Amino acid sequence: MVTRETPVASRAPGDPPEDAARTARNRGYEVPVDRRSPAAPTAPRRRGWRGRLHTTLDLIRANPTGRVTLKIFIGILGAVVVTVGIALIPLPGPGWLLVIAGLGVWAVEFHWARRLLAFTRRHVNAWTRWVTSRSLPVRFVLGLVGLVFVSVVVWLSLKYSLGIDVVARALHYLATH
């Protein structure tokens, strides 16, 4: 296997990404090469665990089998997280948070998920800015409406999926005690 190497924009010897790329080349994997000239501006390097994660993902993607395996693994893991999140939406708990987290997992490997996650972030941030710009009584009413909505969803979920009518039991309890 022949690899073409071109100068990488001003990296110090012994940098972890360069060492990882050299190790991957020595093991026979094809490593993407930075084709910019040394004078070209460089993107900011990530440090810490994110840098190691990106380097590891790049090394996995450099191998055709690793690329397919990573895509399948990310797809299944994201599907599990999103499914659990969707199941928890009507229940009290972090349902929407898990759906967005699963979308973030998919965004590691799938472009459509990255775009959908950016769309979601934009709209959640816009909603948050709008709500925080309102007066305290308006925010209180919005919170109350949200609480009523979640309560109705929980009540209907319990009534029609488990056959437990919480309102009827509460009224019966109040009438007998």
N, C-alpha and C. Protein backbone atom coordinates (compact mmCIF):
# COMPACT_ATOMS: atom_id res chain seq x y z
N MET A 1 0.84 -1.16 0.00
CA MET A 1 0.00 0.00 0.00
C MET A 1 0.89 1.23 0.00
N VAL A 2 0.58 2.16 -0.88
CA VAL A 2 1.37 3.38 -1.00
C VAL A 2 0.58 4.53 -0.40
N THR A 3 1.22 5.25 0.48
CA THR A 3 0.57 6.43 1.05
C THR A 3 1.33 7.65 0.61
N ARG A 4 0.61 8.68 0.27
CA ARG A 4 1.24 9.94 -0.12
C ARG A 4 1.22 10.84 1.09
N GLU A 5 2.36 11.40 1.40
CA GLU A 5 2.42 12.31 2.52
C GLU A 5 2.80 13.69 2.01
N THR A 6 2.09 14.66 2.45
CA THR A 6 2.44 16.04 2.16
C THR A 6 2.65 16.74 3.49
N PRO A 7 3.35 17.83 3.48
CA PRO A 7 3.61 18.49 4.76
C PRO A 7 2.32 18.91 5.44
N VAL A 8 2.28 18.68 6.73
CA VAL A 8 1.13 19.07 7.53
C VAL A 8 1.43 20.43 8.13
N ALA A 9 0.44 21.27 8.19
CA ALA A 9 0.63 22.65 8.64
C ALA A 9 1.16 22.71 10.06
N SER A 10 2.38 23.11 10.22
CA SER A 10 3.10 23.41 11.46
C SER A 10 2.61 22.66 12.70
N ARG A 11 2.91 21.40 12.76
CA ARG A 11 2.65 20.62 13.97
C ARG A 11 3.98 20.31 14.62
N ALA A 12 3.96 20.36 15.90
CA ALA A 12 5.18 20.02 16.63
C ALA A 12 5.36 18.51 16.62
N PRO A 13 6.61 18.04 16.54
CA PRO A 13 6.81 16.58 16.57
C PRO A 13 6.33 16.01 17.90
N GLY A 14 5.74 14.85 17.82
CA GLY A 14 5.26 14.19 19.03
C GLY A 14 3.84 14.54 19.41
N ASP A 15 3.15 15.31 18.56
CA ASP A 15 1.74 15.61 18.83
C ASP A 15 0.94 14.33 18.78
N PRO A 16 -0.01 14.15 19.68
CA PRO A 16 -0.79 12.91 19.70
C PRO A 16 -1.46 12.57 18.37
N PRO A 17 -2.09 13.54 17.64
CA PRO A 17 -2.71 13.15 16.37
C PRO A 17 -1.69 12.63 15.36
N GLU A 18 -0.51 13.24 15.32
CA GLU A 18 0.52 12.79 14.38
C GLU A 18 1.04 11.42 14.76
N ASP A 19 1.24 11.18 16.07
CA ASP A 19 1.68 9.86 16.52
C ASP A 19 0.65 8.79 16.19
N ALA A 20 -0.62 9.10 16.37
CA ALA A 20 -1.69 8.13 16.08
C ALA A 20 -1.74 7.85 14.58
N ALA A 21 -1.57 8.89 13.76
CA ALA A 21 -1.58 8.69 12.31
C ALA A 21 -0.39 7.84 11.88
N ARG A 22 0.77 8.08 12.48
CA ARG A 22 1.96 7.30 12.13
C ARG A 22 1.75 5.84 12.53
N THR A 23 1.18 5.61 13.71
CA THR A 23 0.91 4.24 14.16
C THR A 23 -0.06 3.55 13.22
N ALA A 24 -1.10 4.26 12.79
CA ALA A 24 -2.08 3.68 11.87
C ALA A 24 -1.42 3.33 10.53
N ARG A 25 -0.56 4.22 10.02
CA ARG A 25 0.14 3.92 8.75
C ARG A 25 1.03 2.70 8.90
N ASN A 26 1.71 2.58 10.05
CA ASN A 26 2.59 1.43 10.28
C ASN A 26 1.80 0.13 10.34
N ARG A 27 0.54 0.20 10.78
CA ARG A 27 -0.29 -1.00 10.83
C ARG A 27 -0.97 -1.31 9.51
N GLY A 28 -0.77 -0.45 8.51
CA GLY A 28 -1.30 -0.72 7.18
C GLY A 28 -2.61 -0.02 6.86
N TYR A 29 -3.06 0.89 7.71
CA TYR A 29 -4.29 1.61 7.44
C TYR A 29 -4.00 2.85 6.61
N GLU A 30 -4.97 3.24 5.81
CA GLU A 30 -4.83 4.47 5.04
C GLU A 30 -5.30 5.61 5.92
N VAL A 31 -4.46 6.63 6.05
CA VAL A 31 -4.76 7.76 6.91
C VAL A 31 -4.98 8.99 6.03
N PRO A 32 -6.09 9.71 6.24
CA PRO A 32 -6.30 10.93 5.45
C PRO A 32 -5.18 11.92 5.70
N VAL A 33 -4.71 12.53 4.63
CA VAL A 33 -3.57 13.44 4.72
C VAL A 33 -4.07 14.87 4.55
N ASP A 34 -3.55 15.78 5.36
CA ASP A 34 -3.90 17.19 5.26
C ASP A 34 -3.19 17.76 4.04
N ARG A 35 -3.93 18.19 3.05
CA ARG A 35 -3.35 18.63 1.79
C ARG A 35 -3.13 20.13 1.71
N ARG A 36 -3.30 20.83 2.81
CA ARG A 36 -3.07 22.27 2.79
C ARG A 36 -1.58 22.57 2.78
N SER A 37 -1.23 23.71 2.27
CA SER A 37 0.17 24.12 2.30
C SER A 37 0.51 24.56 3.71
N PRO A 38 1.80 24.56 4.06
CA PRO A 38 2.17 24.97 5.42
C PRO A 38 1.76 26.41 5.72
N ALA A 39 1.59 27.24 4.70
CA ALA A 39 1.22 28.64 4.93
C ALA A 39 -0.28 28.81 5.12
N ALA A 40 -1.07 27.78 4.80
CA ALA A 40 -2.53 27.89 4.90
C ALA A 40 -2.94 27.94 6.37
N PRO A 41 -4.01 28.67 6.66
CA PRO A 41 -4.46 28.73 8.05
C PRO A 41 -4.96 27.37 8.50
N THR A 42 -4.68 27.04 9.73
CA THR A 42 -5.09 25.74 10.26
C THR A 42 -6.33 25.90 11.10
N ALA A 43 -7.13 24.85 11.14
CA ALA A 43 -8.31 24.84 12.00
C ALA A 43 -7.84 24.67 13.44
N PRO A 44 -8.57 25.21 14.39
CA PRO A 44 -8.15 25.05 15.78
C PRO A 44 -8.16 23.58 16.18
N ARG A 45 -7.07 23.16 16.81
CA ARG A 45 -6.99 21.76 17.23
C ARG A 45 -7.74 21.57 18.53
N ARG A 46 -8.38 20.44 18.64
CA ARG A 46 -9.08 20.12 19.88
C ARG A 46 -8.09 19.46 20.82
N ARG A 47 -8.21 19.80 22.05
CA ARG A 47 -7.33 19.22 23.06
C ARG A 47 -8.14 18.36 24.01
N GLY A 48 -7.45 17.56 24.76
CA GLY A 48 -8.11 16.76 25.79
C GLY A 48 -8.86 15.57 25.21
N TRP A 49 -9.93 15.19 25.89
CA TRP A 49 -10.65 13.98 25.52
C TRP A 49 -11.34 14.12 24.17
N ARG A 50 -11.77 15.34 23.79
CA ARG A 50 -12.40 15.51 22.48
C ARG A 50 -11.40 15.28 21.36
N GLY A 51 -10.19 15.76 21.54
CA GLY A 51 -9.15 15.53 20.54
C GLY A 51 -8.84 14.05 20.39
N ARG A 52 -8.73 13.36 21.52
CA ARG A 52 -8.47 11.92 21.46
C ARG A 52 -9.63 11.18 20.80
N LEU A 53 -10.87 11.61 21.12
CA LEU A 53 -12.04 10.98 20.52
C LEU A 53 -12.06 11.17 19.01
N HIS A 54 -11.80 12.41 18.56
CA HIS A 54 -11.78 12.67 17.12
C HIS A 54 -10.67 11.89 16.43
N THR A 55 -9.51 11.82 17.06
CA THR A 55 -8.40 11.05 16.49
C THR A 55 -8.77 9.57 16.39
N THR A 56 -9.37 9.04 17.45
CA THR A 56 -9.77 7.63 17.44
C THR A 56 -10.81 7.37 16.36
N LEU A 57 -11.82 8.25 16.24
CA LEU A 57 -12.84 8.07 15.21
C LEU A 57 -12.23 8.17 13.81
N ASP A 58 -11.28 9.08 13.62
CA ASP A 58 -10.62 9.18 12.31
C ASP A 58 -9.83 7.92 11.99
N LEU A 59 -9.18 7.34 12.99
CA LEU A 59 -8.44 6.11 12.76
C LEU A 59 -9.39 4.94 12.44
N ILE A 60 -10.52 4.88 13.10
CA ILE A 60 -11.50 3.83 12.81
C ILE A 60 -12.05 4.01 11.41
N ARG A 61 -12.34 5.26 11.02
CA ARG A 61 -12.88 5.53 9.69
C ARG A 61 -11.86 5.28 8.59
N ALA A 62 -10.57 5.27 8.92
CA ALA A 62 -9.53 5.05 7.91
C ALA A 62 -9.55 3.62 7.39
N ASN A 63 -10.09 2.70 8.15
CA ASN A 63 -10.18 1.31 7.75
C ASN A 63 -11.60 1.06 7.21
N PRO A 64 -11.74 0.49 6.00
CA PRO A 64 -13.09 0.28 5.44
C PRO A 64 -14.00 -0.55 6.35
N THR A 65 -13.48 -1.59 6.96
CA THR A 65 -14.29 -2.40 7.86
C THR A 65 -14.66 -1.61 9.10
N GLY A 66 -13.72 -0.83 9.61
CA GLY A 66 -13.98 -0.01 10.78
C GLY A 66 -15.03 1.05 10.49
N ARG A 67 -14.99 1.61 9.28
CA ARG A 67 -15.96 2.64 8.90
C ARG A 67 -17.37 2.08 8.92
N VAL A 68 -17.56 0.89 8.33
CA VAL A 68 -18.89 0.27 8.30
C VAL A 68 -19.32 -0.14 9.71
N THR A 69 -18.40 -0.72 10.46
CA THR A 69 -18.71 -1.14 11.82
C THR A 69 -19.09 0.06 12.69
N LEU A 70 -18.35 1.17 12.55
CA LEU A 70 -18.66 2.36 13.31
C LEU A 70 -20.03 2.91 12.94
N LYS A 71 -20.34 2.93 11.66
CA LYS A 71 -21.66 3.42 11.21
C LYS A 71 -22.78 2.55 11.80
N ILE A 72 -22.61 1.24 11.76
CA ILE A 72 -23.62 0.33 12.31
C ILE A 72 -23.75 0.52 13.82
N PHE A 73 -22.61 0.60 14.52
CA PHE A 73 -22.62 0.77 15.98
C PHE A 73 -23.30 2.08 16.36
N ILE A 74 -22.92 3.17 15.70
CA ILE A 74 -23.52 4.48 16.00
C ILE A 74 -25.01 4.46 15.67
N GLY A 75 -25.39 3.83 14.57
CA GLY A 75 -26.80 3.74 14.21
C GLY A 75 -27.62 2.99 15.25
N ILE A 76 -27.11 1.86 15.72
CA ILE A 76 -27.84 1.06 16.72
C ILE A 76 -27.88 1.78 18.07
N LEU A 77 -26.73 2.34 18.50
CA LEU A 77 -26.70 3.04 19.79
C LEU A 77 -27.63 4.24 19.77
N GLY A 78 -27.61 5.02 18.70
CA GLY A 78 -28.51 6.16 18.60
C GLY A 78 -29.97 5.74 18.59
N ALA A 79 -30.28 4.64 17.90
CA ALA A 79 -31.65 4.14 17.84
C ALA A 79 -32.14 3.71 19.23
N VAL A 80 -31.27 3.07 19.99
CA VAL A 80 -31.65 2.64 21.34
C VAL A 80 -31.93 3.86 22.23
N VAL A 81 -31.04 4.85 22.18
CA VAL A 81 -31.21 6.04 23.02
C VAL A 81 -32.47 6.80 22.62
N VAL A 82 -32.70 6.96 21.30
CA VAL A 82 -33.90 7.68 20.84
C VAL A 82 -35.16 6.90 21.21
N THR A 83 -35.14 5.59 21.08
CA THR A 83 -36.31 4.77 21.41
C THR A 83 -36.65 4.88 22.89
N VAL A 84 -35.64 4.80 23.75
CA VAL A 84 -35.89 4.95 25.19
C VAL A 84 -36.42 6.35 25.48
N GLY A 85 -35.85 7.36 24.81
CA GLY A 85 -36.33 8.73 25.00
C GLY A 85 -37.77 8.90 24.58
N ILE A 86 -38.14 8.33 23.44
CA ILE A 86 -39.52 8.42 22.96
C ILE A 86 -40.46 7.71 23.93
N ALA A 87 -40.02 6.58 24.47
CA ALA A 87 -40.85 5.86 25.44
C ALA A 87 -41.04 6.68 26.72
N LEU A 88 -40.05 7.51 27.06
CA LEU A 88 -40.14 8.29 28.30
C LEU A 88 -40.80 9.65 28.12
N ILE A 89 -41.11 10.04 26.89
CA ILE A 89 -41.71 11.37 26.68
C ILE A 89 -43.01 11.54 27.47
N PRO A 90 -43.95 10.60 27.42
CA PRO A 90 -45.19 10.84 28.17
C PRO A 90 -45.04 10.67 29.68
N LEU A 91 -43.95 10.10 30.12
CA LEU A 91 -43.75 9.89 31.55
C LEU A 91 -42.90 11.01 32.12
N PRO A 92 -43.00 11.24 33.42
CA PRO A 92 -42.12 12.25 34.01
C PRO A 92 -40.67 11.77 33.93
N GLY A 93 -39.83 12.58 33.39
CA GLY A 93 -38.44 12.20 33.25
C GLY A 93 -37.83 12.87 32.03
N PRO A 94 -36.62 12.48 31.72
CA PRO A 94 -35.87 13.18 30.68
C PRO A 94 -36.12 12.63 29.27
N GLY A 95 -37.37 12.49 28.87
CA GLY A 95 -37.68 11.92 27.56
C GLY A 95 -37.11 12.72 26.40
N TRP A 96 -37.43 14.01 26.33
CA TRP A 96 -36.94 14.83 25.23
C TRP A 96 -35.43 14.97 25.29
N LEU A 97 -34.87 15.03 26.48
CA LEU A 97 -33.43 15.13 26.62
C LEU A 97 -32.74 13.89 26.03
N LEU A 98 -33.33 12.72 26.27
CA LEU A 98 -32.76 11.49 25.70
C LEU A 98 -32.92 11.44 24.19
N VAL A 99 -34.03 11.94 23.67
CA VAL A 99 -34.21 11.98 22.21
C VAL A 99 -33.13 12.87 21.59
N ILE A 100 -32.89 14.02 22.19
CA ILE A 100 -31.87 14.92 21.67
C ILE A 100 -30.47 14.32 21.85
N ALA A 101 -30.24 13.61 22.94
CA ALA A 101 -28.95 12.94 23.14
C ALA A 101 -28.74 11.85 22.09
N GLY A 102 -29.79 11.10 21.76
CA GLY A 102 -29.68 10.09 20.71
C GLY A 102 -29.41 10.72 19.35
N LEU A 103 -30.01 11.86 19.12
CA LEU A 103 -29.74 12.61 17.90
C LEU A 103 -28.28 13.05 17.86
N GLY A 104 -27.74 13.43 19.02
CA GLY A 104 -26.32 13.77 19.11
C GLY A 104 -25.42 12.58 18.83
N VAL A 105 -25.83 11.40 19.27
CA VAL A 105 -25.06 10.19 18.98
C VAL A 105 -25.07 9.94 17.47
N TRP A 106 -26.24 10.04 16.85
CA TRP A 106 -26.31 9.86 15.40
C TRP A 106 -25.50 10.91 14.66
N ALA A 107 -25.44 12.14 15.22
CA ALA A 107 -24.74 13.24 14.55
C ALA A 107 -23.24 12.98 14.44
N VAL A 108 -22.71 12.06 15.23
CA VAL A 108 -21.30 11.71 15.11
C VAL A 108 -21.00 11.13 13.73
N GLU A 109 -21.95 10.42 13.16
CA GLU A 109 -21.69 9.70 11.92
C GLU A 109 -22.60 10.08 10.75
N PHE A 110 -23.76 10.66 11.02
CA PHE A 110 -24.72 10.91 9.94
C PHE A 110 -24.95 12.41 9.77
N HIS A 111 -24.82 12.88 8.52
CA HIS A 111 -24.95 14.30 8.23
C HIS A 111 -26.38 14.80 8.47
N TRP A 112 -27.38 14.01 8.12
CA TRP A 112 -28.77 14.43 8.31
C TRP A 112 -29.06 14.67 9.79
N ALA A 113 -28.47 13.85 10.66
CA ALA A 113 -28.69 14.02 12.10
C ALA A 113 -27.99 15.29 12.60
N ARG A 114 -26.82 15.59 12.02
CA ARG A 114 -26.11 16.81 12.39
C ARG A 114 -26.95 18.04 12.04
N ARG A 115 -27.57 18.03 10.84
CA ARG A 115 -28.42 19.16 10.43
C ARG A 115 -29.65 19.26 11.31
N LEU A 116 -30.29 18.12 11.62
CA LEU A 116 -31.47 18.13 12.48
C LEU A 116 -31.14 18.59 13.89
N LEU A 117 -29.98 18.20 14.40
CA LEU A 117 -29.55 18.63 15.73
C LEU A 117 -29.29 20.14 15.74
N ALA A 118 -28.68 20.66 14.69
CA ALA A 118 -28.46 22.11 14.60
C ALA A 118 -29.80 22.86 14.53
N PHE A 119 -30.75 22.33 13.77
CA PHE A 119 -32.09 22.91 13.68
C PHE A 119 -32.76 22.93 15.06
N THR A 120 -32.66 21.82 15.77
CA THR A 120 -33.26 21.72 17.10
C THR A 120 -32.62 22.71 18.06
N ARG A 121 -31.29 22.81 18.03
CA ARG A 121 -30.60 23.75 18.91
C ARG A 121 -31.03 25.18 18.63
N ARG A 122 -31.11 25.53 17.35
CA ARG A 122 -31.53 26.90 16.99
C ARG A 122 -32.90 27.22 17.56
N HIS A 123 -33.84 26.30 17.39
CA HIS A 123 -35.20 26.57 17.83
C HIS A 123 -35.35 26.52 19.35
N VAL A 124 -34.64 25.64 20.01
CA VAL A 124 -34.68 25.61 21.48
C VAL A 124 -34.06 26.89 22.04
N ASN A 125 -32.95 27.32 21.46
CA ASN A 125 -32.33 28.57 21.91
C ASN A 125 -33.25 29.77 21.65
N ALA A 126 -33.92 29.80 20.51
CA ALA A 126 -34.84 30.90 20.20
C ALA A 126 -36.01 30.89 21.20
N TRP A 127 -36.54 29.72 21.49
CA TRP A 127 -37.64 29.60 22.45
C TRP A 127 -37.19 30.06 23.84
N THR A 128 -36.00 29.64 24.24
CA THR A 128 -35.47 30.02 25.55
C THR A 128 -35.27 31.54 25.64
N ARG A 129 -34.71 32.13 24.59
CA ARG A 129 -34.54 33.59 24.58
C ARG A 129 -35.89 34.29 24.66
N TRP A 130 -36.89 33.78 23.93
CA TRP A 130 -38.21 34.40 23.94
C TRP A 130 -38.84 34.32 25.32
N VAL A 131 -38.76 33.14 25.93
CA VAL A 131 -39.38 32.96 27.25
C VAL A 131 -38.68 33.83 28.30
N THR A 132 -37.36 33.87 28.28
CA THR A 132 -36.65 34.65 29.30
C THR A 132 -36.82 36.15 29.10
N SER A 133 -37.24 36.58 27.92
CA SER A 133 -37.48 38.01 27.71
C SER A 133 -38.86 38.44 28.20
N ARG A 134 -39.71 37.49 28.58
CA ARG A 134 -41.05 37.80 29.07
C ARG A 134 -41.02 38.10 30.57
N SER A 135 -42.09 38.69 31.04
CA SER A 135 -42.18 39.02 32.47
C SER A 135 -42.38 37.74 33.29
N LEU A 136 -42.19 37.87 34.59
CA LEU A 136 -42.32 36.72 35.49
C LEU A 136 -43.73 36.11 35.48
N PRO A 137 -44.80 36.89 35.47
CA PRO A 137 -46.14 36.27 35.41
C PRO A 137 -46.36 35.47 34.12
N VAL A 138 -45.84 35.96 33.00
CA VAL A 138 -46.00 35.23 31.74
C VAL A 138 -45.23 33.91 31.81
N ARG A 139 -44.03 33.96 32.36
CA ARG A 139 -43.24 32.72 32.50
C ARG A 139 -43.93 31.74 33.44
N PHE A 140 -44.56 32.26 34.49
CA PHE A 140 -45.30 31.40 35.42
C PHE A 140 -46.46 30.73 34.70
N VAL A 141 -47.19 31.47 33.89
CA VAL A 141 -48.33 30.90 33.13
C VAL A 141 -47.82 29.85 32.14
N LEU A 142 -46.71 30.14 31.46
CA LEU A 142 -46.15 29.16 30.51
C LEU A 142 -45.74 27.87 31.24
N GLY A 143 -45.12 28.02 32.42
CA GLY A 143 -44.75 26.84 33.21
C GLY A 143 -45.96 26.07 33.67
N LEU A 144 -47.01 26.77 34.05
CA LEU A 144 -48.26 26.13 34.49
C LEU A 144 -48.91 25.37 33.33
N VAL A 145 -48.93 25.98 32.15
CA VAL A 145 -49.48 25.30 30.96
C VAL A 145 -48.68 24.04 30.66
N GLY A 146 -47.36 24.14 30.76
CA GLY A 146 -46.52 22.96 30.54
C GLY A 146 -46.79 21.87 31.56
N LEU A 147 -46.95 22.26 32.81
CA LEU A 147 -47.24 21.28 33.86
C LEU A 147 -48.60 20.61 33.64
N VAL A 148 -49.59 21.38 33.25
CA VAL A 148 -50.91 20.80 32.97
C VAL A 148 -50.82 19.84 31.79
N PHE A 149 -50.10 20.23 30.76
CA PHE A 149 -49.95 19.36 29.59
C PHE A 149 -49.29 18.04 29.97
N VAL A 150 -48.20 18.10 30.71
CA VAL A 150 -47.51 16.87 31.13
C VAL A 150 -48.41 16.02 32.01
N SER A 151 -49.17 16.66 32.89
CA SER A 151 -50.08 15.91 33.77
C SER A 151 -51.17 15.19 32.97
N VAL A 152 -51.72 15.86 31.99
CA VAL A 152 -52.76 15.23 31.16
C VAL A 152 -52.16 14.06 30.37
N VAL A 153 -50.97 14.24 29.84
CA VAL A 153 -50.32 13.16 29.08
C VAL A 153 -50.05 11.96 29.99
N VAL A 154 -49.57 12.21 31.21
CA VAL A 154 -49.32 11.11 32.15
C VAL A 154 -50.62 10.42 32.52
N TRP A 155 -51.66 11.19 32.80
CA TRP A 155 -52.96 10.62 33.15
C TRP A 155 -53.51 9.76 32.02
N LEU A 156 -53.48 10.28 30.79
CA LEU A 156 -53.99 9.50 29.65
C LEU A 156 -53.14 8.27 29.38
N SER A 157 -51.83 8.39 29.55
CA SER A 157 -50.94 7.24 29.35
C SER A 157 -51.25 6.14 30.35
N LEU A 158 -51.39 6.52 31.60
CA LEU A 158 -51.71 5.52 32.62
C LEU A 158 -53.10 4.91 32.41
N LYS A 159 -54.05 5.75 32.02
CA LYS A 159 -55.43 5.27 31.85
C LYS A 159 -55.55 4.30 30.68
N TYR A 160 -54.96 4.64 29.55
CA TYR A 160 -55.18 3.82 28.35
C TYR A 160 -54.12 2.75 28.12
N SER A 161 -52.95 2.89 28.71
CA SER A 161 -51.96 1.84 28.50
C SER A 161 -51.93 0.84 29.65
N LEU A 162 -52.15 1.30 30.89
CA LEU A 162 -52.11 0.39 32.04
C LEU A 162 -53.47 0.18 32.69
N GLY A 163 -54.47 0.92 32.25
CA GLY A 163 -55.80 0.75 32.81
C GLY A 163 -55.97 1.34 34.19
N ILE A 164 -55.10 2.27 34.57
CA ILE A 164 -55.16 2.89 35.89
C ILE A 164 -55.72 4.31 35.71
N ASP A 165 -56.92 4.55 36.27
CA ASP A 165 -57.50 5.89 36.18
C ASP A 165 -57.20 6.62 37.48
N VAL A 166 -56.14 7.41 37.46
CA VAL A 166 -55.68 8.09 38.66
C VAL A 166 -56.71 9.10 39.16
N VAL A 167 -57.37 9.81 38.25
CA VAL A 167 -58.36 10.81 38.65
C VAL A 167 -59.54 10.14 39.35
N ALA A 168 -60.04 9.03 38.79
CA ALA A 168 -61.17 8.34 39.41
C ALA A 168 -60.78 7.78 40.77
N ARG A 169 -59.57 7.25 40.90
CA ARG A 169 -59.13 6.73 42.19
C ARG A 169 -58.97 7.85 43.21
N ALA A 170 -58.46 9.00 42.76
CA ALA A 170 -58.30 10.13 43.68
C ALA A 170 -59.66 10.64 44.15
N LEU A 171 -60.63 10.73 43.22
CA LEU A 171 -61.96 11.19 43.61
C LEU A 171 -62.63 10.20 44.54
N HIS A 172 -62.46 8.90 44.28
CA HIS A 172 -63.02 7.86 45.14
C HIS A 172 -62.40 7.94 46.53
N TYR A 173 -61.09 8.13 46.59
CA TYR A 173 -60.40 8.23 47.87
C TYR A 173 -60.91 9.44 48.66
N LEU A 174 -61.05 10.58 47.97
CA LEU A 174 -61.56 11.79 48.65
C LEU A 174 -62.99 11.61 49.14
N ALA A 175 -63.81 10.87 48.38
CA ALA A 175 -65.21 10.66 48.77
C ALA A 175 -65.33 9.70 49.94
N THR A 176 -64.44 8.77 50.11
CA THR A 176 -64.56 7.76 51.16
C THR A 176 -63.76 8.11 52.41
N HIS A 177 -62.92 9.07 52.37
CA HIS A 177 -62.11 9.39 53.56
C HIS A 177 -62.39 10.75 54.09
